Amino acid sequence: MQLRLLISVISTFSLFGNEVYALWPIPRTLQTGTSFVKLSPDFGITVNVNNPPQDLLDAVSRTKAYIQTDKLQRLTVGRGANDSSAIRSAPMLAELRVSLNSGSTVRPIADESVRPLAQRVEGYSLTVPSNGSAAVLTANSTLGLFRGLTTFQQLWYDLSGVTYSYQVPVVISNDTPAFPYRGFMLDTARNFFPVDDIKRTFDAMSLVKINTFHWHIVDSHSFPLQVDQFPEVSQQGAYSSDEVYTPVDIQDIVSYAGERGIDVLVEIDTPGHTAAIASSHPEHIACNQASPWGNFANEPPAGQLRLASAATTQFIASLISSVAKTLPSTLFSTGGDEINSNCYAKDAQTQSDLSASGRTLEQALNVFTQATHKSLTDLGKSPVVWEEMVLSHNVTLPASTVVLVWISSANAASVARKGFKLVHAPSDYFYLDCGAGEWIGNTVGATSWCDPFKSWQKAYTFDPYANIPSSQRSLVLGGQQLLWTEQSSPENLDSIVWPRAATSAEVFWTGATLPDGTPRNGNTALPRLHDIRYRMVNRGIEAIALQPHWCALRPGACNS
Amino acid sequence: MQLRLLISVISTFSLFGNEVYALWPIPRTLQTGTSFVKLSPDFGITVNVNNPPQDLLDAVSRTKAYIQTDKLQRLTVGRGANDSSAIRSAPMLAELRVSLNSGSTVRPIADESVRPLAQRVEGYSLTVPSNGSAAVLTANSTLGLFRGLTTFQQLWYDLSGVTYSYQVPVVISNDTPAFPYRGFMLDTARNFFPVDDIKRTFDAMSLVKINTFHWHIVDSHSFPLQVDQFPEVSQQGAYSSDEVYTPVDIQDIVSYAGERGIDVLVEIDTPGHTAAIASSHPEHIACNQASPWGNFANEPPAGQLRLASAATTQFIASLISSVAKTLPSTLFSTGGDEINSNCYAKDAQTQSDLSASGRTLEQALNVFTQATHKSLTDLGKSPVVWEEMVLSHNVTLPASTVVLVWISSANAASVARKGFKLVHAPSDYFYLDCGAGEWIGNTVGATSWCDPFKSWQKAYTFDPYANIPSSQRSLVLGGQQLLWTEQSSPENLDSIVWPRAATSAEVFWTGATLPDGTPRNGNTALPRLHDIRYRMVNRGIEAIALQPHWCALRPGACNS
């Protein structure tokens, strides 16, 4: 109704063309004009929601603040100065009206952000008229409103202190994501990342509508997760008492994420990648720090949970349960990658446990995995696993299991064929750490195992449905870029992640086609990616230059 | 005398062995013991120098501050806690005595830092006894004292608030660099870097005794250098009025550098890489922004000085002179790389200038280059050029010319064969930007032109004398790592440069052998490189992790 009314006042109107708002991800529907509006000094955001949750009001406040403080100049020669008279004489926008569609339930954004993926409602509609009439944002959930506020923030530029928008009127009608899962994975075990680094990462993620933080929180190198029921594990297994995520930190992180539309999917990788547990519980770890590590693990230090031991199985199931029950997400990862069979072959206790039970290693793995997964399903949660759990082992998994495809994008089709829901996390497209040389010490000419560097161009070409027949496409939940931190630390977190990790955000929000129906393509993406990068920098996120600034000001001039 | 006295009080004494101070670069002579001293609360540095220059006193103050604030824990499991009783009962060091050897001239560090390379005096001797007697630092110049103070800073660690040194006594006897030129190059034209970023880079450079900042200050993309005599060039050619180095900035940078033992070698690249000058002086630029750029330049935008034009030659010679005369360095680079002949072939004015003078393009280049170089030699300065000036063109160069070898390390021998002094800056070892994907926009699978990433391991193996006969080795002045900034910006400056750029610092200070006479090697380097990286981080330099922290604590555990 409201929408139809607005459309009727629209005069100049253009379909998506050469000049387009630098929105990232680009909405699935978008119509723009050629007029200007500037922000009224009295600009306000009216929230027409009954008993609006505090995190919606906070998001509204942040939106107002960002619009004032972004001070982003347009990426064009002259930075918009050619439009100064048009801007000077432009109508002023005094109001953005925010409301839920009738029948919508009012819940905090944080609650909406952790609903099961199939029930997650992120769509929104947004119109900004050209005549200064109120802009209108509607959605079916507070989370949808949050997404729309984020889009609205990206409409504003600065010219000599004047905040303005160009290419109004803007009409975005029910912009909903093509895929429900759009993630980013961070490894905080190889090197530690303070809470503030993670929160700043959420600021960047939410700016590009990434909705899942896959937190590879512990590994063989360190165990920074403080678990209420098992405090000794981080006491002995963290790098130091300062490099720990306390329960208070975890809740702080989960809240900060939820208020920004982000679900926190914690991973406790099992049974491999667990050497750090040996510092407090040597009885549970086989081949701890065994040498040469290459015989026992894919990287140092070796160390895996004694999966054939009932006591070890009980221990880790309890630990997982103890952590998972404090988290609102319906997803929790038990890992399952890179299990080294030689580690178990050489472990006397595992061999003795296996012969006592009469099980093979694979059978024991099945028992072990079912126990860890029961600790999750008992809490109503779905397990998430790495692809080996379905492609390399014979393990019975709950139908709700979500599989992370990492070894190769080519394996996604195999996972789908087995009927599992999957998330694309392929090393050949989305591993942000590739290409910085081999980190193992005594190597000279060696490149990283997953060379070359995964450029934004490469990641952006990812096809979520490659080799997946249409009957299985509903299994594809989405995808994510990932940062393994052998060679990363807080010092390069932003610069190695941003703006590159924004590419998968658009692949999985916008889908295969641009608003005008043409295929997504790198040529029209690059100017927008530059734009979101500069906006990130203005917000304190150390996103790197993709090209010389000269090129960023001249779309297409630095193509071959 | 003083040294002999100290050696007599040394009790426990070991040659360079498995455990060694994490000094970077490792001194060329070093003897260490196995005892501990801790810093007295009354620790002071006594400067026994007549009329000590202010920058020496400032360096002493900074040294005291760094020792207090570095708070670097040793990289070993337990972070040194195993030594707590030895540290508790260790003698206290109350004094470092700093003096010049008799006969030394007293000059500011900043003056010593810009002397001609052949006259640069950087050596020093340092002893730290194990019994709490005063440590002694001597040198033949204030610059040598500065280098010794830097080494002294690296001897100190923290354990629970106690600042201590281990492996005393330390005796370093006349640690002088193997090569006089140890540089780092930064390109501030493709993307701009504020003064504070450059100063922080100097902090890191001076920590590893890098003594030359090769400042590729302008290029085709932008001209951020404000030139007194030609203010229009940066007014029109800089990215914005905020992205300019004013004369005051330049003097600030040069002073900050000089006080830290760093010579500032500015480069105004000619005749190529000059499109930015066309914004103010289109009359001087051929093929400005010509399309397709690939026909006219190695990267966009195309644009080269009209080298056959007398007016253009006069203009650039004056501009270079105007800049060079404000700089204390005896070195100034006129560039000379990547001259595109098609640009001139298609430029009507150049063709007309050539036929008027009856010169070939090569002859005109010779006239042009002699003019720019005369503007330097008139000021008593030596030109620095990229390798094409001697390997690809027929140009007469002053005997004092220094040649930067960049296209391939293999070309150094050719430059030496021609009798020119050279600086190693090879893209196959020292280019820090390689390996991050092609930055040209519309490329998907493309890697960077100089793939792969140049790892620290690779850079560290560099042999300055490879294929250079001993009779020509005196021509090798040293070398440097370089950051071209197509894909870099202030956001990743520290993380892409450090600690990698420290590797060439050790290659060219320490030379081919470690203090015990064995060849330099990556296995003993890595623990020390980790250490200097963590020290940089504690000083606010965002140097990245080379490995998981777990590995950094366990030397050798993450070798293959």
Tab-separated table of N, CA and C in Angstrom, chain A residues 5 7 54 61 82 86 89 127 129 132 164 180 190 198 223 263 336 355 390 452 490 497 503 511 519 540 552:
chain	number	residue	atom	x	y	z
A	5	LEU	N	1.865	3.809	-3.122
A	5	LEU	CA	1.727	5.243	-2.982
A	5	LEU	C	3.011	5.955	-3.391
A	7	ILE	N	5.534	4.849	-5.182
A	7	ILE	CA	5.904	4.674	-6.584
A	7	ILE	C	5.178	5.694	-7.451
A	54	GLN	N	14.943	-3.323	22.421
A	54	GLN	CA	16.043	-2.368	22.600
A	54	GLN	C	17.085	-2.495	21.483
A	61	SER	N	19.787	3.854	16.247
A	61	SER	CA	20.729	4.888	16.697
A	61	SER	C	22.060	4.774	15.968
A	82	ASN	N	31.196	17.715	-9.088
A	82	ASN	CA	30.446	18.090	-10.296
A	82	ASN	C	28.946	18.204	-10.020
A	86	ALA	N	23.505	20.506	-7.970
A	86	ALA	CA	22.344	19.615	-7.846
A	86	ALA	C	22.137	19.209	-6.383
A	89	SER	N	20.718	22.191	-4.323
A	89	SER	CA	19.288	22.479	-4.532
A	89	SER	C	18.395	21.260	-4.317
A	127	THR	N	12.110	2.241	0.383
A	127	THR	CA	11.961	3.241	-0.669
A	127	THR	C	12.475	4.583	-0.166
A	129	PRO	N	12.093	8.295	-1.669
A	129	PRO	CA	11.568	9.136	-2.752
A	129	PRO	C	12.547	10.259	-3.104
A	132	GLY	N	11.822	14.363	-1.191
A	132	GLY	CA	11.978	14.712	0.213
A	132	GLY	C	10.930	14.091	1.111
A	164	TYR	N	24.496	13.392	1.412
A	164	TYR	CA	23.497	13.335	0.344
A	164	TYR	C	23.439	11.938	-0.234
A	180	PRO	N	20.235	-18.896	2.907
A	180	PRO	CA	20.068	-18.506	4.310
A	180	PRO	C	21.369	-18.426	5.103
A	190	ARG	N	45.122	-21.076	16.707
A	190	ARG	CA	46.526	-21.048	16.279
A	190	ARG	C	47.179	-19.758	16.759
A	198	ILE	N	37.204	-9.402	17.476
A	198	ILE	CA	36.047	-10.181	16.999
A	198	ILE	C	34.838	-9.263	16.810
A	223	PHE	N	43.708	-23.827	23.665
A	223	PHE	CA	42.309	-24.025	24.034
A	223	PHE	C	41.864	-22.795	24.823
A	263	ASP	N	24.572	-15.014	13.833
A	263	ASP	CA	24.473	-16.223	14.635
A	263	ASP	C	25.894	-16.729	14.896
A	336	GLY	N	35.515	-32.861	12.947
A	336	GLY	CA	35.633	-34.168	12.310
A	336	GLY	C	36.566	-34.223	11.116
A	355	SER	N	40.246	-53.459	20.911
A	355	SER	CA	40.103	-54.919	20.998
A	355	SER	C	39.157	-55.302	22.123
A	390	VAL	N	31.183	-37.256	6.127
A	390	VAL	CA	30.278	-37.966	5.208
A	390	VAL	C	31.000	-38.571	4.014
A	452	PRO	N	47.207	-20.900	-5.351
A	452	PRO	CA	47.621	-19.537	-5.032
A	452	PRO	C	46.629	-18.836	-4.097
A	490	PRO	N	46.035	-10.763	15.341
A	490	PRO	CA	45.244	-9.532	15.321
A	490	PRO	C	45.842	-8.463	14.398
A	497	VAL	N	41.289	-10.204	5.678
A	497	VAL	CA	39.880	-10.612	5.533
A	497	VAL	C	39.096	-9.648	4.647
A	503	THR	N	33.042	-10.835	-0.709
A	503	THR	CA	32.629	-11.410	-2.002
A	503	THR	C	31.636	-12.551	-1.808
A	511	GLY	N	22.851	-13.920	-5.079
A	511	GLY	CA	22.617	-15.058	-5.956
A	511	GLY	C	23.242	-14.843	-7.320
A	519	PRO	N	23.799	-11.770	-15.367
A	519	PRO	CA	24.616	-12.511	-14.397
A	519	PRO	C	25.502	-11.581	-13.564
A	540	GLY	N	36.702	2.302	10.709
A	540	GLY	CA	37.745	1.742	11.571
A	540	GLY	C	38.092	0.295	11.286
A	552	ALA	N	40.332	3.261	-8.360
A	552	ALA	CA	39.060	3.246	-7.628
A	552	ALA	C	38.174	4.420	-8.032
